[in-house]
Coordinates of C-alpha atoms in Angstrom, one line a residue:
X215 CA 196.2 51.9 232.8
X216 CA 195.3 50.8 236.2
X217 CA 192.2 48.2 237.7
X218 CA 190.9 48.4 241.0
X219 CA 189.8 46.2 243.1
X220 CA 186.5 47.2 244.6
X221 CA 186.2 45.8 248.6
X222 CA 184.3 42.9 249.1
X223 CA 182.1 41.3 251.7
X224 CA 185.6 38.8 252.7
X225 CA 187.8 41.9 252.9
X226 CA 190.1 42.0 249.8
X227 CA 191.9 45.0 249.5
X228 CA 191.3 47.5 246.5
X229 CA 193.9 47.3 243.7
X230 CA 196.2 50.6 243.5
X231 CA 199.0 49.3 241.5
X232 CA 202.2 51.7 242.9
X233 CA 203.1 52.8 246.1
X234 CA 205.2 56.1 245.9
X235 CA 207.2 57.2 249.0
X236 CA 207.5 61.3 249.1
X237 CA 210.8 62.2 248.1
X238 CA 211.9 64.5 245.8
X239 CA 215.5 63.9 244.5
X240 CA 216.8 65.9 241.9
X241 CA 218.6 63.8 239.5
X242 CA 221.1 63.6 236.3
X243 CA 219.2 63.0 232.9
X244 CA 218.0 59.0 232.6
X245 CA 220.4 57.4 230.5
X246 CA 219.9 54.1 231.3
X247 CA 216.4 52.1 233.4
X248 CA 217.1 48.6 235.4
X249 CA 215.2 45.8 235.8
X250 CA 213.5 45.2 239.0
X251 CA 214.9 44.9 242.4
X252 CA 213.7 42.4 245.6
X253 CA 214.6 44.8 248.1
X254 CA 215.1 48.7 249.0
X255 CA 218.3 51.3 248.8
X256 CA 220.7 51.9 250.5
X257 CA 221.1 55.4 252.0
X258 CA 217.8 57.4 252.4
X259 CA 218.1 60.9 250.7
X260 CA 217.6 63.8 253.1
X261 CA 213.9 65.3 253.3
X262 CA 213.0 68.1 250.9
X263 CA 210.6 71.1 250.6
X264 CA 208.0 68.8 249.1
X265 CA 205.0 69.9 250.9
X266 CA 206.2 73.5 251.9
X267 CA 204.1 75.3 250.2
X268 CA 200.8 73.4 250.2
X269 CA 199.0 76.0 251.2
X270 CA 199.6 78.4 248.4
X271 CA 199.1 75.2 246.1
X272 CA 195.7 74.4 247.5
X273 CA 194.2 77.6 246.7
X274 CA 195.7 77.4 243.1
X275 CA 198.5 79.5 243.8
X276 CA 196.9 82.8 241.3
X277 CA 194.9 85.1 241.8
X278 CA 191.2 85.4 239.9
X279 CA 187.6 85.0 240.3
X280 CA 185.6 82.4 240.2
X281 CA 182.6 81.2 237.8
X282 CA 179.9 78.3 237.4
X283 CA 181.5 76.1 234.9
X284 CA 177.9 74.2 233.8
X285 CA 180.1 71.3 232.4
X286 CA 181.1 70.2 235.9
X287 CA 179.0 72.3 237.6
X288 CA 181.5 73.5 239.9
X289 CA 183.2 76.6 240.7
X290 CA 186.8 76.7 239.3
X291 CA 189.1 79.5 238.9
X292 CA 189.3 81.5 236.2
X293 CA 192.3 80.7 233.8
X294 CA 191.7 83.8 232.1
X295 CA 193.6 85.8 235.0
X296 CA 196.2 83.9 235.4
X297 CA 198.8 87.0 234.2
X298 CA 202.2 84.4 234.0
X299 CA 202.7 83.1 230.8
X300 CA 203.9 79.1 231.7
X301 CA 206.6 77.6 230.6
X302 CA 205.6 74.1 229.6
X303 CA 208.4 73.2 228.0
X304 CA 210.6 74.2 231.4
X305 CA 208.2 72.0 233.1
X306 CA 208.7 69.1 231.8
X307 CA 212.3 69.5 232.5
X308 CA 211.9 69.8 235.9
X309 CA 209.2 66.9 236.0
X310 CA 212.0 64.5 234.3
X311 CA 214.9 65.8 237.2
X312 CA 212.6 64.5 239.8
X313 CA 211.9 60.9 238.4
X314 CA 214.9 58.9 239.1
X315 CA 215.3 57.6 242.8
X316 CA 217.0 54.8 243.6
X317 CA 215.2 54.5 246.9
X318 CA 211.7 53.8 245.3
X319 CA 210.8 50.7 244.4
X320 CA 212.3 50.3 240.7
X321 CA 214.4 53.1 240.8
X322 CA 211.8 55.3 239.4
X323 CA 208.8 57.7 240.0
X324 CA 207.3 57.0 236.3
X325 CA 205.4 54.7 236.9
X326 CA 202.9 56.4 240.0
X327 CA 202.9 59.9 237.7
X328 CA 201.3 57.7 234.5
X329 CA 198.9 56.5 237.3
X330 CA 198.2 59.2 238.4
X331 CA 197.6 60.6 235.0
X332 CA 195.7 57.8 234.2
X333 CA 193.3 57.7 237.4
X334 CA 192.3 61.9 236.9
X335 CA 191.4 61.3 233.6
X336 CA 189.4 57.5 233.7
X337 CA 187.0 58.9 235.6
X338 CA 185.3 60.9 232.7
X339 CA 181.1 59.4 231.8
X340 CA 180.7 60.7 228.4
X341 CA 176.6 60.8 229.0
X342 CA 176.8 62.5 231.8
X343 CA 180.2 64.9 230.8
X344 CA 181.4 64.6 234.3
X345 CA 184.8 63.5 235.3
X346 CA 188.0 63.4 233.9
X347 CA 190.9 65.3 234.2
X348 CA 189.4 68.8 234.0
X349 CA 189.1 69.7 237.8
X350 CA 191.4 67.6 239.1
X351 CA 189.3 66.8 241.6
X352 CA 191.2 64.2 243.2
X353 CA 192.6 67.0 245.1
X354 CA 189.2 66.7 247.5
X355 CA 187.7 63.8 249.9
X356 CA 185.6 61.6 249.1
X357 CA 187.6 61.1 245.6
X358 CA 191.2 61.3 247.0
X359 CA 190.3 58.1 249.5
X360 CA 188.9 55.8 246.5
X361 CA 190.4 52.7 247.0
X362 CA 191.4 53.1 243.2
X363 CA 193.5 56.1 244.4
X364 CA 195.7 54.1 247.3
X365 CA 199.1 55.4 247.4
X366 CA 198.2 58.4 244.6
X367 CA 198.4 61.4 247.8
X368 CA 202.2 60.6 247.7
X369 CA 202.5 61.4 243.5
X370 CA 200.4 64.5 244.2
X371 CA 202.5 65.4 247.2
X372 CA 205.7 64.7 245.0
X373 CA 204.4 67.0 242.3
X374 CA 203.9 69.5 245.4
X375 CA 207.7 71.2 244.7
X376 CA 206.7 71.8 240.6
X377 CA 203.3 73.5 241.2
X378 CA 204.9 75.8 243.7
X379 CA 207.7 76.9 241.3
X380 CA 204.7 77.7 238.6
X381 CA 201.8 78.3 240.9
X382 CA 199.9 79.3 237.8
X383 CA 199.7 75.9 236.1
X384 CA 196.3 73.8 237.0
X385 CA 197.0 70.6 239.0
X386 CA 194.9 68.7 236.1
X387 CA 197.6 70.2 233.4
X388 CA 200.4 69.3 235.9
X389 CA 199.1 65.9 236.6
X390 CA 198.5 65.1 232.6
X391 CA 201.8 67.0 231.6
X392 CA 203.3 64.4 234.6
X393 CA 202.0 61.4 233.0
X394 CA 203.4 62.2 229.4
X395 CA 206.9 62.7 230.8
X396 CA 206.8 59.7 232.4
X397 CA 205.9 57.7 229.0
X398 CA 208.4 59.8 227.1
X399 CA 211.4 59.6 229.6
X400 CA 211.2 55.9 230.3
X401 CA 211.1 55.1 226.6
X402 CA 208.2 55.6 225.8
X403 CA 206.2 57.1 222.6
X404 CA 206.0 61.4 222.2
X405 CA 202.4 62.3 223.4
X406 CA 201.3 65.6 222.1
X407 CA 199.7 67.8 225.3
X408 CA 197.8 70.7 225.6
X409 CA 196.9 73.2 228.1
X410 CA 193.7 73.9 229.5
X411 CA 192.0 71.8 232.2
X412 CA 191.0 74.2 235.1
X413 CA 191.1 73.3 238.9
X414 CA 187.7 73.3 240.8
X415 CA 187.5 74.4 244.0
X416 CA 185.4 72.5 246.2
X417 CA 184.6 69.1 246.1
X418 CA 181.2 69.6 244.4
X419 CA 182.4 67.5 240.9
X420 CA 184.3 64.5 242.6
X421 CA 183.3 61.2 241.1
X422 CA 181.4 58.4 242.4
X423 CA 183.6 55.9 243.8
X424 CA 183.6 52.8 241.2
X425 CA 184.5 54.2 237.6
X426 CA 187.7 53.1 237.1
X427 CA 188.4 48.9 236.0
X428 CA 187.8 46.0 238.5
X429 CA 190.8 43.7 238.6
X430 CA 188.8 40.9 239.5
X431 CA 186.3 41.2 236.9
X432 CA 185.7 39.6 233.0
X433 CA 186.2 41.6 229.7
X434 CA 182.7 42.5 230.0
X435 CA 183.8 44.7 233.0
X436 CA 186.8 46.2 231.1
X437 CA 184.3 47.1 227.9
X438 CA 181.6 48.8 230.1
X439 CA 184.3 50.8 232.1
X440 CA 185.8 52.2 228.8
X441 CA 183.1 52.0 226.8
X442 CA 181.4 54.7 228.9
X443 CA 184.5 56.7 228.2
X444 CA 184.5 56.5 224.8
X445 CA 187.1 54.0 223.7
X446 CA 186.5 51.2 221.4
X447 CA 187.9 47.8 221.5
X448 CA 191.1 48.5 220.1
X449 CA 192.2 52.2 222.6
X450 CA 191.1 49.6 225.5
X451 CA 194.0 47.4 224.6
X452 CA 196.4 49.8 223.7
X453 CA 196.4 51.4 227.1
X454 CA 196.6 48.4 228.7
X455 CA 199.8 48.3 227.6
X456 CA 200.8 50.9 229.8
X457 CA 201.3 48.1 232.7
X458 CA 204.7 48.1 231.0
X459 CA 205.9 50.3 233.2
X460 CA 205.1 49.8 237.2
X461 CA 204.4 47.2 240.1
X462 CA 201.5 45.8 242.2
X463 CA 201.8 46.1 245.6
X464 CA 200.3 43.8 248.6
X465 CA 199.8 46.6 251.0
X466 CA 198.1 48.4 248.8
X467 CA 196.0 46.5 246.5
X468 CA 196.6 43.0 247.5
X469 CA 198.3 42.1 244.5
X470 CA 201.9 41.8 244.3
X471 CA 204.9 42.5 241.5
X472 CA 205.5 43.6 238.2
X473 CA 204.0 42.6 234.5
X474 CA 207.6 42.6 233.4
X475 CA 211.3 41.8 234.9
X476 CA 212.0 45.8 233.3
X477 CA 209.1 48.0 235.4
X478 CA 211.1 51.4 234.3
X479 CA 211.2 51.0 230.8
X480 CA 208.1 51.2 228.6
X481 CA 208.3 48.7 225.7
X482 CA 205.8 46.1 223.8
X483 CA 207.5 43.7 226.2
X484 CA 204.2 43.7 228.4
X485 CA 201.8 42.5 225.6
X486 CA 205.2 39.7 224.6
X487 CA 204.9 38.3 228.3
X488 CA 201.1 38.1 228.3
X489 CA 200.8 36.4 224.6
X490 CA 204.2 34.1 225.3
X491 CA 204.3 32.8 228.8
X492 CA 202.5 30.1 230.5
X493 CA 200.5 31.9 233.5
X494 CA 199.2 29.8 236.8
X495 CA 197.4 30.8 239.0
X496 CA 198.7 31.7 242.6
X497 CA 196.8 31.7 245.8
X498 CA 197.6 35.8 247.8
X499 CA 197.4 35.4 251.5
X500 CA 194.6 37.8 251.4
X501 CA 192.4 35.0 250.2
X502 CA 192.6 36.2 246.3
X503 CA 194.4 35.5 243.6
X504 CA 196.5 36.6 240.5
X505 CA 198.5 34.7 237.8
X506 CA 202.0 34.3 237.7
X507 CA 204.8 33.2 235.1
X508 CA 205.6 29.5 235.6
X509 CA 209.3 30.3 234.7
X510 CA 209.4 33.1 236.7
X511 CA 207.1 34.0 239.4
X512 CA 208.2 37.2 240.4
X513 CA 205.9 38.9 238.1
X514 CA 202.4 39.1 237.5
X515 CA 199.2 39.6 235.2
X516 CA 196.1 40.2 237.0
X517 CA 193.1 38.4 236.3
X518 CA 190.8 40.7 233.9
X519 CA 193.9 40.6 231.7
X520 CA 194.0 37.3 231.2
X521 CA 190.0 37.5 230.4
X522 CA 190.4 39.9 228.0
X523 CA 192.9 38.4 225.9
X524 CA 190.5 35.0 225.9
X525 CA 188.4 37.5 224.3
X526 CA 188.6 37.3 220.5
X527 CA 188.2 40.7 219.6
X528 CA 190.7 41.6 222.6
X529 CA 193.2 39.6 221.2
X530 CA 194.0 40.2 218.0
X531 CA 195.4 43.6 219.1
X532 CA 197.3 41.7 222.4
X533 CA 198.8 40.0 219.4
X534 CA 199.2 42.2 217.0
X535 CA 200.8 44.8 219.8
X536 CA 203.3 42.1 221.0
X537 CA 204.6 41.5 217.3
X538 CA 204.5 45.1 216.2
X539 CA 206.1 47.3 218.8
X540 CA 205.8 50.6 216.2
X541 CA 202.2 49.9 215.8
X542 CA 201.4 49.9 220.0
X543 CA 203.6 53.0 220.3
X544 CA 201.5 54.8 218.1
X545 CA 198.4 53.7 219.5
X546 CA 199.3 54.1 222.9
X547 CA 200.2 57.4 222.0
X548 CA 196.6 58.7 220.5
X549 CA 194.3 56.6 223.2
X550 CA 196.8 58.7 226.1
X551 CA 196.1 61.4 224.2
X552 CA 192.4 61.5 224.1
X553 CA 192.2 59.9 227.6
X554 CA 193.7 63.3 228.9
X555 CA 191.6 65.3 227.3
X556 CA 188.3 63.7 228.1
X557 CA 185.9 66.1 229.1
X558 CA 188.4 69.5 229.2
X559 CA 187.0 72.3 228.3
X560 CA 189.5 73.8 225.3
X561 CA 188.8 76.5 223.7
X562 CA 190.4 75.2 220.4
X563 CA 193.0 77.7 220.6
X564 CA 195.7 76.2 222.8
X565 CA 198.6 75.5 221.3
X566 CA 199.7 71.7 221.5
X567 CA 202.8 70.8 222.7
X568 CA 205.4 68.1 221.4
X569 CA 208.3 67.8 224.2
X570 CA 212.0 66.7 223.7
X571 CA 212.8 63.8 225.8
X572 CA 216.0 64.7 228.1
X573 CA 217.4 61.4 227.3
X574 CA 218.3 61.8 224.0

């Protein structure tokens, strides 16, 4: 889960919680995360093939005919004549070789997939059934220049190199299937996925700027944003755990640091910190503000957090997620679940994954 910032009248930036730098480093299997680290790598790794074949990849890389989808009332491309069978299961091997990179911030490029994963999908309006991840409409301007979305073209560009190796899968199921790897390979609960979200093709179905959370605002904020998805109370929480994994980042959103000293390893840990430390607050030189540990400033909570767990309905599952660790895995795991899916299309035939982490 991610807030934004929205700009205001004195100029503070939009909140886009992680920076990614486009690099696409194979790697060995993840057998072990680290904490979080104050300054950059070493040795840069050469340039890759990243954005080679955009070209093919903009135009959905099959081909097929288009039709009006009325859901999204966009034209999209026909899944139906896509003739490769995909291989999901490959894919998500070749999703986790590409995470690891000790030249990006915490060594990984988890956390920026589960944002993106998390910022297609938030978008959805269950009155009016538009947004979400079906379209992955972030591909187009004005969507892909939301202030929510700082930083975001670098995770699509990174996932550039896997849509041209299986031209056939939609950019929404990449982007989802991107986000559960993340989760799973960092530690994370198993997310059951499915197939099935279609791309559009033209920018007809982007959102309105201004659906996804506020970091500046109250719990009342929080409950309308997800409320109009469809969550209740206790999903809201639950994926605001996902700020286990990940760091703020000045240039981007005006905030600055991790939640937690380990940003690559997805744990309760998040929802401890929150419920156990003493937060101040600290002045940002952009003129805003976010709290900070009093023990150890280096990481963060932003201010709606702290709002919503003053909130007592809020924070009985903060407190309950912080003791229980079992219990916000499998939370986490149905709220990711269903934010994925909101507003797809399925047919009710797709068969529904279950992927083997490569760690174990």
């Amino acid at each position: 889960m991610s807030f934004t910032i929205r700009p205001l009248a004195t100029g503070l930036p939009r909140f886009g919680s992680r920076v990614l730098l486009a690099n696409a480093a194979r790697r060995a299997p993840l057998t072990s995360v680290r904490g979080y680290t104050t300054s950059g790598g070493s040795t840069k790794k050469s340039s890759n093939n990243t954005l080679l074949f955009l070209g093919l990849a903009a135009l959905g890389g099959a081909g097929g005919y288009y039709y009006h989808n009325s859901q999204q009332g966009v034209k999209v491309l026909d899944s139906s004549n896509k003739k490769k069978e995909i291989d999901y299961n490959q894919v998500y091997k070749d999703i986790a070789e590409i995470l690891e990179d000790n030249d990006y911030d915490d060594g990984s490029y988890g956390p920026v997939l589960l944002r993106l994963a998390w910022h297609a999908s938030g978008t959805y309006d269950k009155d009016t059934k538009t947004g979400g991840s079906n379209g992955a409409t972030m591909r187009f301007e004005p969507e892909a220049t939301h202030g929510a979305n700082n930083g975001l073209k670098v995770a699509r560009d990174l996932l550039e190199q896997i849509h041209a190796k299986y031209p056939e899968i939609s950019y929404g199921d990449l982007w989802t299937l991107a986000g559960v790897c993340a989760i799973q390979e960092l530690g994370g609960p198993t997310i059951p996925w499915r197939p099935g979200r279609q791309d559009a093709m033209t920018a007809e179905s982007c959102t309105p700027d201004g659906r996804l959370p506020d970091a500046a605002q109250k719990e009342k904020h929080a409950r309308d944003i997800f409320y109009r998805m469809g969550f209740n109370d206790q999903e809201i929480v639950a994926l605001v755990g996902g700020h286990a994994l990940g760091r703020c980042h000045p240039d981007r959103s005006g905030f600055d640091g991790p939640w937690i000293e380990s940003p690559t390893v997805f744990s309760n840990e998040y929802f401890k910190a929150l419920t156990e430390r003493k937060w101040i607050k600290k002045e940002l030189p952009n003129g805003g503000w976010q709290y900070v540990d009093k023990a150890n400033p280096d990481v963060m909570m932003l201010p709606i957090e702290l709002a919503m767990y003053q909130d007592k309905e809020f924070k009985k599952y903060f407190d309950e997620y912080a003791k229980d660790e079992a219990k916000f895995f499998e939370d986490f795991s149905k709220a990711f679940k269903k934010l994925t899916e909101l507003g797809v299309p399925f047919k009710g035939d797709e068969k529904v994954y279950v992927f083997q982490k490569t760690t174990e």
